[in-house]
Amino acid sequence: MKLTMRALGIVAVAALPLTSAWSLPTPTSKYVTGNVNPKRRRYQSTRHLSNEAFPTQISNENAALANPPSSHPLDRILNTVLSAAPSAITITAATMATFALNNYFLKLGPVLSSSVIGLLSAIVLPPKLALAALCGSFAGMAKTAVIPGVAPSAALGFICALTMSLFDKKSWLVGVGGRLGFIAQCACTLQFIVFSLFVAPSSNAALLGPFPPVTGLIKSFPQIALFTAVGAFGMQYWKRIMSGASARLSSPVAAVGVTGAVAAITLPPAAAGPAFCGSFVAMASPAKVPDRRGLLLASVFAALAQQSLAGALLGGWGGKLGTAALMGVLAYTYVDGVFGAKDDEESGVEEPEVKMKDVGKVEKRVEVPVEEPKKKLTKKLTG
């Protein structure tokens, strides 16, 4: 009896592979593809079965790999904080350093202080962190009438980091010159408003104040427009001459730093500020400002923006020049879009005609140029 039970056990174990093979989908099943002889149903091996024989199992495995289980909300928050920490620390440190150089230690002034921090960050830091440091340096250009102390400047740097993170996440104003300065101005304005709820601000600082006489603005406009354009073209010239020498020194951050430093050392403050603003205009992407004509016009609009902000953000506001540069670039892109479209309509320029033809299963595109507005050329496809 014991031998019989042992023999049955051995047979059962030996039959396990056969039972698993029997449990596989049969050739007549709807999951099996291809021509298979039904008589060989029992001997159908797994190597003859495609992945489609196991649609449920494989789809579940792929889904598990493609969509891993969601982590805990605290883990996601921690990962977000850790990923944003280098940029936040860089912005805060650059804000505090620029603010100290501007108001306390060497008292270099806002333009030179920001330029020094920007140039050093371009040489030492990776490009992404160098941009973050440049944004922080714009916030640190604020005077003590607006940001009353080193500790508030640290808070300003933190707010600037949060603002930049939001702009990057939403992809706001990407490619527009003056974007970093505008972010710094938003952070500076937000902190000024919040602090004003608890502490009376300085009498020299105000969001809005008396507007200067229009005659004075008209007289000073040619000078502001000239030095804004000089700063824009000077920044691009530095990038061009350094492009083959050093990748770091030819970066936009380094070019802005060099332009601002040269302007602050060689020009009076009334001209150094517009030149520094012009370097922000030149940071615009080619999609926004494609050529020299566009750069010149954007600089003129930025000069107008500087004049329009003469009665706002008073007392030494961080990011005010960047805000003017952004306004100039946006004004140029709007005007160019409106009048450029009208010029195309009046000249009768049409888009190249595109014809499609199937060649087998591949679509072949052929662009046929249009030489005359009223005549459309056609071209036969061969092959």
mmCIF file of C-alpha atoms in Angstrom:
data_model
loop_
_atom_site.group_PDB
_atom_site.id
_atom_site.type_symbol
_atom_site.label_atom_id
_atom_site.label_comp_id
_atom_site.label_asym_id
_atom_site.label_seq_id
_atom_site.Cartn_x
_atom_site.Cartn_y
_atom_site.Cartn_z
ATOM 1 C CA MET A 1 0.000 0.000 0.000
ATOM 2 C CA LYS A 2 2.808 2.349 0.892
ATOM 3 C CA LEU A 3 4.578 1.534 -2.379
ATOM 4 C CA THR A 4 1.399 2.214 -4.279
ATOM 5 C CA MET A 5 0.951 5.643 -2.636
ATOM 6 C CA ARG A 6 4.610 6.514 -3.262
ATOM 7 C CA ALA A 7 4.253 5.522 -6.909
ATOM 8 C CA LEU A 8 1.152 7.678 -7.276
ATOM 9 C CA GLY A 9 3.031 10.584 -5.732
ATOM 10 C CA ILE A 10 5.908 10.182 -8.189
ATOM 11 C CA VAL A 11 3.477 10.023 -11.098
ATOM 12 C CA ALA A 12 1.687 13.158 -9.863
ATOM 13 C CA VAL A 13 4.921 15.107 -9.580
ATOM 14 C CA ALA A 14 6.031 13.933 -13.004
ATOM 15 C CA ALA A 15 2.685 14.950 -14.463
ATOM 16 C CA LEU A 16 2.885 18.558 -13.203
ATOM 17 C CA PRO A 17 4.567 19.829 -16.383
ATOM 18 C CA LEU A 18 1.920 18.105 -18.433
ATOM 19 C CA THR A 19 -0.888 19.684 -16.409
ATOM 20 C CA SER A 20 0.657 23.120 -16.861
ATOM 21 C CA ALA A 21 0.934 22.465 -20.586
ATOM 22 C CA TRP A 22 -2.681 21.394 -20.694
ATOM 23 C CA SER A 23 -3.662 24.629 -18.973
ATOM 24 C CA LEU A 24 -2.162 26.708 -21.792
ATOM 25 C CA PRO A 25 -4.494 28.123 -24.443
ATOM 26 C CA THR A 26 -5.213 25.634 -27.181
ATOM 27 C CA PRO A 27 -4.736 26.295 -30.906
ATOM 28 C CA THR A 28 -8.472 26.635 -31.274
ATOM 29 C CA SER A 29 -8.580 29.313 -28.633
ATOM 30 C CA LYS A 30 -9.294 32.859 -29.784
ATOM 31 C CA TYR A 31 -5.958 33.994 -28.375
ATOM 32 C CA VAL A 32 -3.782 31.810 -30.606
ATOM 33 C CA THR A 33 -2.847 33.145 -34.009
ATOM 34 C CA GLY A 34 -1.506 31.298 -37.038
ATOM 35 C CA ASN A 35 -2.293 28.012 -38.725
ATOM 36 C CA VAL A 36 -1.974 25.173 -36.211
ATOM 37 C CA ASN A 37 -3.084 21.593 -36.695
ATOM 38 C CA PRO A 38 -5.889 20.874 -34.196
ATOM 39 C CA LYS A 39 -4.732 17.274 -33.879
ATOM 40 C CA ARG A 40 -1.500 18.459 -32.320
ATOM 41 C CA ARG A 41 -3.354 20.437 -29.696
ATOM 42 C CA ARG A 42 -1.853 18.596 -26.734
ATOM 43 C CA TYR A 43 1.686 18.895 -28.013
ATOM 44 C CA GLN A 44 1.560 22.597 -28.753
ATOM 45 C CA SER A 45 4.601 24.015 -26.954
ATOM 46 C CA THR A 46 4.970 27.504 -25.612
ATOM 47 C CA ARG A 47 7.622 28.434 -28.162
ATOM 48 C CA HIS A 48 5.001 28.359 -30.904
ATOM 49 C CA LEU A 49 2.767 30.770 -29.035
ATOM 50 C CA SER A 50 3.146 34.478 -29.495
ATOM 51 C CA ASN A 51 2.775 36.995 -26.714
ATOM 52 C CA GLU A 52 -0.830 37.357 -27.764
ATOM 53 C CA ALA A 53 -1.468 33.937 -26.205
ATOM 54 C CA PHE A 54 -1.187 35.572 -22.794
ATOM 55 C CA PRO A 55 -2.935 38.912 -23.261
ATOM 56 C CA THR A 56 -4.157 39.277 -19.708
ATOM 57 C CA GLN A 57 -0.951 38.314 -17.936
ATOM 58 C CA ILE A 58 1.356 40.372 -20.154
ATOM 59 C CA SER A 59 -0.888 43.432 -20.173
ATOM 60 C CA ASN A 60 -1.023 43.330 -16.394
ATOM 61 C CA GLU A 61 2.754 43.052 -16.144
ATOM 62 C CA ASN A 62 3.285 45.914 -18.590
ATOM 63 C CA ALA A 63 0.774 48.046 -16.742
ATOM 64 C CA ALA A 64 2.576 47.386 -13.491
ATOM 65 C CA LEU A 65 5.895 48.388 -15.022
ATOM 66 C CA ALA A 66 4.549 51.463 -16.817
ATOM 67 C CA ASN A 67 2.413 52.629 -13.902
ATOM 68 C CA PRO A 68 4.202 51.867 -10.658
ATOM 69 C CA PRO A 69 2.209 52.257 -7.491
ATOM 70 C CA SER A 70 1.863 55.860 -6.467
ATOM 71 C CA SER A 71 4.103 56.863 -3.592
ATOM 72 C CA HIS A 72 2.950 58.455 -0.395
ATOM 73 C CA PRO A 73 2.053 62.168 -0.652
ATOM 74 C CA LEU A 74 4.764 63.000 1.862
ATOM 75 C CA ASP A 75 7.296 61.201 -0.320
ATOM 76 C CA ARG A 76 6.242 63.214 -3.349
ATOM 77 C CA ILE A 77 6.519 66.448 -1.381
ATOM 78 C CA LEU A 78 9.950 65.446 -0.129
ATOM 79 C CA ASN A 79 11.136 64.605 -3.647
ATOM 80 C CA THR A 80 9.872 67.952 -4.926
ATOM 81 C CA VAL A 81 11.630 69.822 -2.144
ATOM 82 C CA LEU A 82 14.887 67.957 -2.720
ATOM 83 C CA SER A 83 14.799 68.564 -6.468
ATOM 84 C CA ALA A 84 14.148 72.292 -5.994
ATOM 85 C CA ALA A 85 16.575 72.736 -3.098
ATOM 86 C CA PRO A 86 19.732 73.538 -5.134
ATOM 87 C CA SER A 87 17.969 76.254 -7.108
ATOM 88 C CA ALA A 88 16.292 77.699 -4.004
ATOM 89 C CA ILE A 89 19.549 77.789 -2.044
ATOM 90 C CA THR A 90 21.357 79.405 -4.980
ATOM 91 C CA ILE A 91 18.716 82.105 -5.430
ATOM 92 C CA THR A 92 18.621 82.899 -1.716
ATOM 93 C CA ALA A 93 22.416 83.073 -1.432
ATOM 94 C CA ALA A 94 22.705 85.267 -4.535
ATOM 95 C CA THR A 95 19.995 87.608 -3.239
ATOM 96 C CA MET A 96 21.693 88.037 0.118
ATOM 97 C CA ALA A 97 25.158 88.472 -1.415
ATOM 98 C CA THR A 98 23.974 91.096 -3.902
ATOM 99 C CA PHE A 99 21.980 92.908 -1.233
ATOM 100 C CA ALA A 100 25.035 93.010 1.063
ATOM 101 C CA LEU A 101 27.359 94.260 -1.691
ATOM 102 C CA ASN A 102 24.789 96.837 -2.701
ATOM 103 C CA ASN A 103 23.914 98.264 0.711
ATOM 104 C CA TYR A 104 26.448 97.294 3.361
ATOM 105 C CA PHE A 105 29.941 95.975 2.637
ATOM 106 C CA LEU A 106 31.463 97.565 -0.441
ATOM 107 C CA LYS A 107 28.358 99.553 -1.436
ATOM 108 C CA LEU A 108 29.033 98.859 -5.090
ATOM 109 C CA GLY A 109 25.591 99.968 -6.156
ATOM 110 C CA PRO A 110 22.800 97.821 -7.593
ATOM 111 C CA VAL A 111 24.119 97.400 -11.152
ATOM 112 C CA LEU A 112 27.703 96.489 -10.293
ATOM 113 C CA SER A 113 26.680 94.254 -7.380
ATOM 114 C CA SER A 114 24.306 92.238 -9.551
ATOM 115 C CA SER A 115 26.878 92.080 -12.363
ATOM 116 C CA VAL A 116 29.604 90.723 -10.080
ATOM 117 C CA ILE A 117 27.367 87.995 -8.671
ATOM 118 C CA GLY A 118 26.087 87.100 -12.137
ATOM 119 C CA LEU A 119 29.565 86.865 -13.658
ATOM 120 C CA LEU A 120 30.938 84.783 -10.771
ATOM 121 C CA SER A 121 27.962 82.414 -10.940
ATOM 122 C CA ALA A 122 28.432 81.957 -14.701
ATOM 123 C CA ILE A 123 32.059 80.941 -14.137
ATOM 124 C CA VAL A 124 31.547 78.703 -11.099
ATOM 125 C CA LEU A 125 28.044 77.225 -11.338
ATOM 126 C CA PRO A 126 26.298 75.004 -13.899
ATOM 127 C CA PRO A 127 24.159 76.922 -16.429
ATOM 128 C CA LYS A 128 20.839 76.202 -14.717
ATOM 129 C CA LEU A 129 22.064 77.328 -11.304
ATOM 130 C CA ALA A 130 23.805 80.313 -12.883
ATOM 131 C CA LEU A 131 20.447 81.497 -14.217
ATOM 132 C CA ALA A 132 18.956 81.015 -10.751
ATOM 133 C CA ALA A 133 21.783 83.056 -9.223
ATOM 134 C CA LEU A 134 21.251 85.818 -11.771
ATOM 135 C CA CYS A 135 17.565 85.961 -10.870
ATOM 136 C CA GLY A 136 18.482 86.202 -7.191
ATOM 137 C CA SER A 137 20.962 88.979 -7.915
ATOM 138 C CA PHE A 138 18.196 91.013 -9.549
ATOM 139 C CA ALA A 139 16.126 90.705 -6.381
ATOM 140 C CA GLY A 140 19.156 91.732 -4.330
ATOM 141 C CA MET A 141 19.371 95.036 -6.215
ATOM 142 C CA ALA A 142 16.721 96.359 -3.826
ATOM 143 C CA LYS A 143 17.624 99.183 -1.453
ATOM 144 C CA THR A 144 17.126 99.180 2.319
ATOM 145 C CA ALA A 145 14.106 101.468 1.926
ATOM 146 C CA VAL A 146 12.292 98.532 0.281
ATOM 147 C CA ILE A 147 13.976 95.538 1.974
ATOM 148 C CA PRO A 148 15.035 96.740 5.444
ATOM 149 C CA GLY A 149 17.845 94.391 6.430
ATOM 150 C CA VAL A 150 19.802 91.223 5.713
ATOM 151 C CA ALA A 151 17.220 88.909 7.304
ATOM 152 C CA PRO A 152 14.407 90.303 5.112
ATOM 153 C CA SER A 153 16.721 89.825 2.114
ATOM 154 C CA ALA A 154 16.923 86.115 2.970
ATOM 155 C CA ALA A 155 13.126 85.992 2.993
ATOM 156 C CA LEU A 156 13.141 87.831 -0.318
ATOM 157 C CA GLY A 157 15.454 85.202 -1.799
ATOM 158 C CA PHE A 158 13.156 82.415 -0.623
ATOM 159 C CA ILE A 159 10.088 84.122 -2.100
ATOM 160 C CA CYS A 160 11.997 84.686 -5.333
ATOM 161 C CA ALA A 161 12.869 80.979 -5.476
ATOM 162 C CA LEU A 162 9.212 80.022 -5.024
ATOM 163 C CA THR A 163 8.154 82.500 -7.707
ATOM 164 C CA MET A 164 10.739 81.220 -10.171
ATOM 165 C CA SER A 165 9.686 77.625 -9.487
ATOM 166 C CA LEU A 166 6.083 78.561 -10.261
ATOM 167 C CA PHE A 167 7.053 80.339 -13.486
ATOM 168 C CA ASP A 168 9.150 77.384 -14.596
ATOM 169 C CA LYS A 169 6.426 74.871 -13.772
ATOM 170 C CA LYS A 170 3.811 76.848 -15.707
ATOM 171 C CA SER A 171 6.278 77.783 -18.493
ATOM 172 C CA TRP A 172 5.318 81.439 -18.224
ATOM 173 C CA LEU A 173 7.129 83.982 -20.410
ATOM 174 C CA VAL A 174 9.727 81.468 -21.596
ATOM 175 C CA GLY A 175 12.139 83.055 -24.069
ATOM 176 C CA VAL A 176 11.116 86.631 -23.240
ATOM 177 C CA GLY A 177 13.979 88.935 -22.312
ATOM 178 C CA GLY A 178 13.644 90.366 -18.805
ATOM 179 C CA ARG A 179 11.832 87.307 -17.462
ATOM 180 C CA LEU A 180 14.236 86.788 -14.564
ATOM 181 C CA GLY A 181 14.054 90.439 -13.566
ATOM 182 C CA PHE A 182 10.273 90.359 -13.695
ATOM 183 C CA ILE A 183 10.286 87.313 -11.379
ATOM 184 C CA ALA A 184 12.535 89.222 -8.978
ATOM 185 C CA GLN A 185 10.231 92.237 -9.123
ATOM 186 C CA CYS A 186 7.170 90.086 -8.352
ATOM 187 C CA ALA A 187 8.955 88.618 -5.326
ATOM 188 C CA CYS A 188 10.097 92.051 -4.141
ATOM 189 C CA THR A 189 6.615 93.508 -4.542
ATOM 190 C CA LEU A 190 4.999 90.603 -2.702
ATOM 191 C CA GLN A 191 7.378 90.901 0.230
ATOM 192 C CA PHE A 192 6.973 94.665 0.403
ATOM 193 C CA ILE A 193 3.185 94.340 0.571
ATOM 194 C CA VAL A 194 3.303 91.609 3.225
ATOM 195 C CA PHE A 195 5.832 93.456 5.396
ATOM 196 C CA SER A 196 3.818 96.666 5.074
ATOM 197 C CA LEU A 197 0.926 94.931 6.824
ATOM 198 C CA PHE A 198 3.012 94.584 9.991
ATOM 199 C CA VAL A 199 5.689 97.291 9.792
ATOM 200 C CA ALA A 200 5.322 100.788 8.405
ATOM 201 C CA PRO A 201 7.436 101.050 5.241
ATOM 202 C CA SER A 202 10.001 103.744 4.639
ATOM 203 C CA SER A 203 8.736 107.053 3.355
ATOM 204 C CA ASN A 204 11.097 106.720 0.399
ATOM 205 C CA ALA A 205 9.507 103.479 -0.804
ATOM 206 C CA ALA A 206 6.129 103.208 -2.519
ATOM 207 C CA LEU A 207 4.386 101.094 -5.095
ATOM 208 C CA LEU A 208 3.057 104.214 -6.784
ATOM 209 C CA GLY A 209 4.172 107.805 -6.420
ATOM 210 C CA PRO A 210 4.030 111.132 -8.175
ATOM 211 C CA PHE A 211 4.784 110.886 -11.847
ATOM 212 C CA PRO A 212 7.715 113.025 -13.039
ATOM 213 C CA PRO A 213 7.062 115.920 -15.416
ATOM 214 C CA VAL A 214 6.441 114.780 -18.963
ATOM 215 C CA THR A 215 8.801 117.377 -20.414
ATOM 216 C CA GLY A 216 11.689 115.933 -18.410
ATOM 217 C CA LEU A 217 10.867 112.431 -19.581
ATOM 218 C CA ILE A 218 10.779 113.546 -23.214
ATOM 219 C CA LYS A 219 14.162 115.215 -22.908
ATOM 220 C CA SER A 220 15.778 112.176 -21.282
ATOM 221 C CA PHE A 221 14.214 109.593 -23.591
ATOM 222 C CA PRO A 222 16.832 109.765 -26.408
ATOM 223 C CA GLN A 223 19.634 109.137 -23.912
ATOM 224 C CA ILE A 224 17.804 106.232 -22.281
ATOM 225 C CA ALA A 225 16.956 104.659 -25.646
ATOM 226 C CA LEU A 226 20.564 105.064 -26.847
ATOM 227 C CA PHE A 227 22.174 103.377 -23.840
ATOM 228 C CA THR A 228 19.520 100.665 -23.747
ATOM 229 C CA ALA A 229 20.390 99.777 -27.335
ATOM 230 C CA VAL A 230 24.120 99.994 -26.546
ATOM 231 C CA GLY A 231 23.679 97.518 -23.716
ATOM 232 C CA ALA A 232 21.658 95.132 -25.900
ATOM 233 C CA PHE A 233 24.121 95.096 -28.777
ATOM 234 C CA GLY A 234 27.097 95.082 -26.406
ATOM 235 C CA MET A 235 25.781 91.952 -24.699
ATOM 236 C CA GLN A 236 25.358 90.142 -28.008
ATOM 237 C CA TYR A 237 28.775 91.296 -29.187
ATOM 238 C CA TRP A 238 30.396 89.797 -26.085
ATOM 239 C CA LYS A 239 28.620 86.490 -26.672
ATOM 240 C CA ARG A 240 29.803 86.419 -30.269
ATOM 241 C CA ILE A 241 33.482 87.141 -29.588
ATOM 242 C CA MET A 242 33.608 84.657 -26.691
ATOM 243 C CA SER A 243 31.677 81.865 -28.381
ATOM 244 C CA GLY A 244 34.834 80.150 -29.598
ATOM 245 C CA ALA A 245 36.896 80.825 -26.494
ATOM 246 C CA SER A 246 34.794 79.703 -23.525
ATOM 247 C CA ALA A 247 31.329 78.227 -23.193
ATOM 248 C CA ARG A 248 30.876 79.693 -19.728
ATOM 249 C CA LEU A 249 32.045 83.198 -20.618
ATOM 250 C CA SER A 250 29.879 83.214 -23.746
ATOM 251 C CA SER A 251 26.742 82.240 -21.814
ATOM 252 C CA PRO A 252 23.925 84.795 -21.479
ATOM 253 C CA VAL A 253 24.541 85.073 -17.729
ATOM 254 C CA ALA A 254 28.215 85.948 -18.218
ATOM 255 C CA ALA A 255 27.391 88.353 -21.043
ATOM 256 C CA VAL A 256 24.881 90.190 -18.833
ATOM 257 C CA GLY A 257 27.415 90.329 -16.008
ATOM 258 C CA VAL A 258 30.165 91.739 -18.219
ATOM 259 C CA THR A 259 27.839 94.288 -19.821
ATOM 260 C CA GLY A 260 26.573 95.498 -16.451
ATOM 261 C CA ALA A 261 30.071 95.672 -14.940
ATOM 262 C CA VAL A 262 31.472 97.675 -17.847
ATOM 263 C CA ALA A 263 28.469 100.016 -17.803
ATOM 264 C CA ALA A 264 28.648 100.546 -14.042
ATOM 265 C CA ILE A 265 32.381 101.324 -14.142
ATOM 266 C CA THR A 266 32.482 103.532 -17.228
ATOM 267 C CA LEU A 267 29.067 105.245 -17.282
ATOM 268 C CA PRO A 268 27.161 107.469 -14.860
ATOM 269 C CA PRO A 269 24.268 105.803 -12.986
ATOM 270 C CA ALA A 270 21.688 107.463 -15.248
ATOM 271 C CA ALA A 271 23.210 105.632 -18.239
ATOM 272 C CA ALA A 272 24.415 102.427 -16.536
ATOM 273 C CA GLY A 273 20.876 101.405 -15.598
ATOM 274 C CA PRO A 274 19.494 101.610 -19.156
ATOM 275 C CA ALA A 275 22.559 99.758 -20.507
ATOM 276 C CA PHE A 276 22.001 96.992 -17.961
ATOM 277 C CA CYS A 277 18.333 96.878 -18.982
ATOM 278 C CA GLY A 278 19.371 96.529 -22.625
ATOM 279 C CA SER A 279 21.402 93.418 -21.798
ATOM 280 C CA PHE A 280 18.199 91.838 -20.477
ATOM 281 C CA VAL A 281 16.448 92.627 -23.754
ATOM 282 C CA ALA A 282 19.224 90.770 -25.597
ATOM 283 C CA MET A 283 18.498 87.625 -23.545
ATOM 284 C CA ALA A 284 15.315 87.122 -25.579
ATOM 285 C CA SER A 285 15.224 83.998 -27.720
ATOM 286 C CA PRO A 286 15.454 84.278 -31.536
ATOM 287 C CA ALA A 287 11.794 83.292 -31.713
ATOM 288 C CA LYS A 288 10.912 86.529 -29.902
ATOM 289 C CA VAL A 289 13.586 88.878 -31.276
ATOM 290 C CA PRO A 290 14.939 87.314 -34.477
ATOM 291 C CA ASP A 291 17.347 89.954 -35.847
ATOM 292 C CA ARG A 292 19.169 93.216 -35.168
ATOM 293 C CA ARG A 293 16.260 95.306 -36.345
ATOM 294 C CA GLY A 294 14.041 93.574 -33.812
ATOM 295 C CA LEU A 295 16.642 94.031 -31.086
ATOM 296 C CA LEU A 296 16.830 97.742 -31.811
ATOM 297 C CA LEU A 297 13.054 98.166 -31.758
ATOM 298 C CA ALA A 298 12.717 96.092 -28.596
ATOM 299 C CA SER A 299 15.352 98.299 -26.958
ATOM 300 C CA VAL A 300 13.381 101.413 -27.893
ATOM 301 C CA PHE A 301 10.222 99.908 -26.416
ATOM 302 C CA ALA A 302 12.188 98.979 -23.285
ATOM 303 C CA ALA A 303 13.292 102.617 -23.001
ATOM 304 C CA LEU A 304 9.647 103.678 -23.200
ATOM 305 C CA ALA A 305 8.847 101.136 -20.489
ATOM 306 C CA GLN A 306 11.549 102.575 -18.252
ATOM 307 C CA GLN A 307 9.978 105.994 -18.681
ATOM 308 C CA SER A 308 6.511 104.649 -17.948
ATOM 309 C CA LEU A 309 7.737 103.079 -14.671
ATOM 310 C CA ALA A 310 9.292 106.335 -13.470
ATOM 311 C CA GLY A 311 6.374 106.895 -11.079
ATOM 312 C CA ALA A 312 6.078 103.299 -9.876
ATOM 313 C CA LEU A 313 8.117 100.943 -7.702
ATOM 314 C CA LEU A 314 9.952 103.773 -5.988
ATOM 315 C CA GLY A 315 12.748 103.575 -3.439
ATOM 316 C CA GLY A 316 15.129 101.110 -5.106
ATOM 317 C CA TRP A 317 13.096 98.145 -6.298
ATOM 318 C CA GLY A 318 14.656 94.837 -7.206
ATOM 319 C CA GLY A 319 13.802 93.670 -10.724
ATOM 320 C CA LYS A 320 12.483 96.995 -11.972
ATOM 321 C CA LEU A 321 14.895 97.153 -14.934
ATOM 322 C CA GLY A 322 14.069 93.566 -15.847
ATOM 323 C CA THR A 323 10.371 94.393 -15.806
ATOM 324 C CA ALA A 324 11.004 97.255 -18.245
ATOM 325 C CA ALA A 325 12.988 94.928 -20.510
ATOM 326 C CA LEU A 326 10.178 92.373 -20.476
ATOM 327 C CA MET A 327 7.625 95.058 -21.325
ATOM 328 C CA GLY A 328 9.799 96.162 -24.250
ATOM 329 C CA VAL A 329 10.161 92.651 -25.668
ATOM 330 C CA LEU A 330 6.451 91.915 -25.316
ATOM 331 C CA ALA A 331 5.564 95.226 -26.977
ATOM 332 C CA TYR A 332 7.881 94.462 -29.884
ATOM 333 C CA THR A 333 6.517 90.943 -30.406
ATOM 334 C CA TYR A 334 2.966 92.294 -30.399
ATOM 335 C CA VAL A 335 3.680 95.101 -32.848
ATOM 336 C CA ASP A 336 5.729 92.836 -35.082
ATOM 337 C CA GLY A 337 2.967 90.244 -35.090
ATOM 338 C CA VAL A 338 0.305 92.789 -36.048
ATOM 339 C CA PHE A 339 2.172 94.786 -38.685
ATOM 340 C CA GLY A 340 4.177 91.828 -39.943
ATOM 341 C CA ALA A 341 0.975 89.950 -40.756
ATOM 342 C CA LYS A 342 -0.427 92.996 -42.540
ATOM 343 C CA ASP A 343 2.715 93.352 -44.634
ATOM 344 C CA ASP A 344 2.478 89.725 -45.703
ATOM 345 C CA GLU A 345 -1.155 90.174 -46.747
ATOM 346 C CA GLU A 346 -0.424 93.327 -48.738
ATOM 347 C CA SER A 347 2.548 91.778 -50.540
ATOM 348 C CA GLY A 348 0.418 88.801 -51.558
ATOM 349 C CA VAL A 349 2.863 86.226 -50.263
ATOM 350 C CA GLU A 350 1.344 82.801 -49.983
ATOM 351 C CA GLU A 351 2.499 79.780 -48.114
ATOM 352 C CA PRO A 352 4.179 77.091 -50.243
ATOM 353 C CA GLU A 353 1.682 74.596 -51.586
ATOM 354 C CA VAL A 354 2.051 71.143 -50.115
ATOM 355 C CA LYS A 355 0.803 68.086 -51.954
ATOM 356 C CA MET A 356 0.521 64.578 -50.575
ATOM 357 C CA LYS A 357 0.736 61.306 -52.403
ATOM 358 C CA ASP A 358 0.813 57.765 -51.126
ATOM 359 C CA VAL A 359 3.855 55.814 -52.231
ATOM 360 C CA GLY A 360 3.119 52.350 -50.915
ATOM 361 C CA LYS A 361 2.334 53.046 -47.292
ATOM 362 C CA VAL A 362 4.609 56.030 -46.876
ATOM 363 C CA GLU A 363 3.374 59.564 -47.329
ATOM 364 C CA LYS A 364 5.667 61.731 -49.398
ATOM 365 C CA ARG A 365 5.586 65.515 -48.979
ATOM 366 C CA VAL A 366 6.499 67.767 -51.850
ATOM 367 C CA GLU A 367 6.706 71.518 -51.376
ATOM 368 C CA VAL A 368 5.885 73.482 -54.497
ATOM 369 C CA PRO A 369 7.046 77.116 -54.350
ATOM 370 C CA VAL A 370 4.576 79.800 -55.327
ATOM 371 C CA GLU A 371 6.147 82.445 -57.537
ATOM 372 C CA GLU A 372 2.994 84.367 -58.460
ATOM 373 C CA PRO A 373 0.059 84.939 -56.131
ATOM 374 C CA LYS A 374 -2.611 84.153 -58.746
ATOM 375 C CA LYS A 375 -0.967 81.113 -60.323
ATOM 376 C CA LYS A 376 -0.393 77.862 -58.544
ATOM 377 C CA LEU A 377 2.268 75.581 -59.885
ATOM 378 C CA THR A 378 1.716 71.868 -59.760
ATOM 379 C CA LYS A 379 4.199 69.107 -59.813
ATOM 380 C CA LYS A 380 3.601 65.478 -60.605
ATOM 381 C CA LEU A 381 4.973 62.826 -58.345
ATOM 382 C CA THR A 382 6.747 59.939 -59.918
ATOM 383 C CA GLY A 383 8.116 56.728 -58.437
#
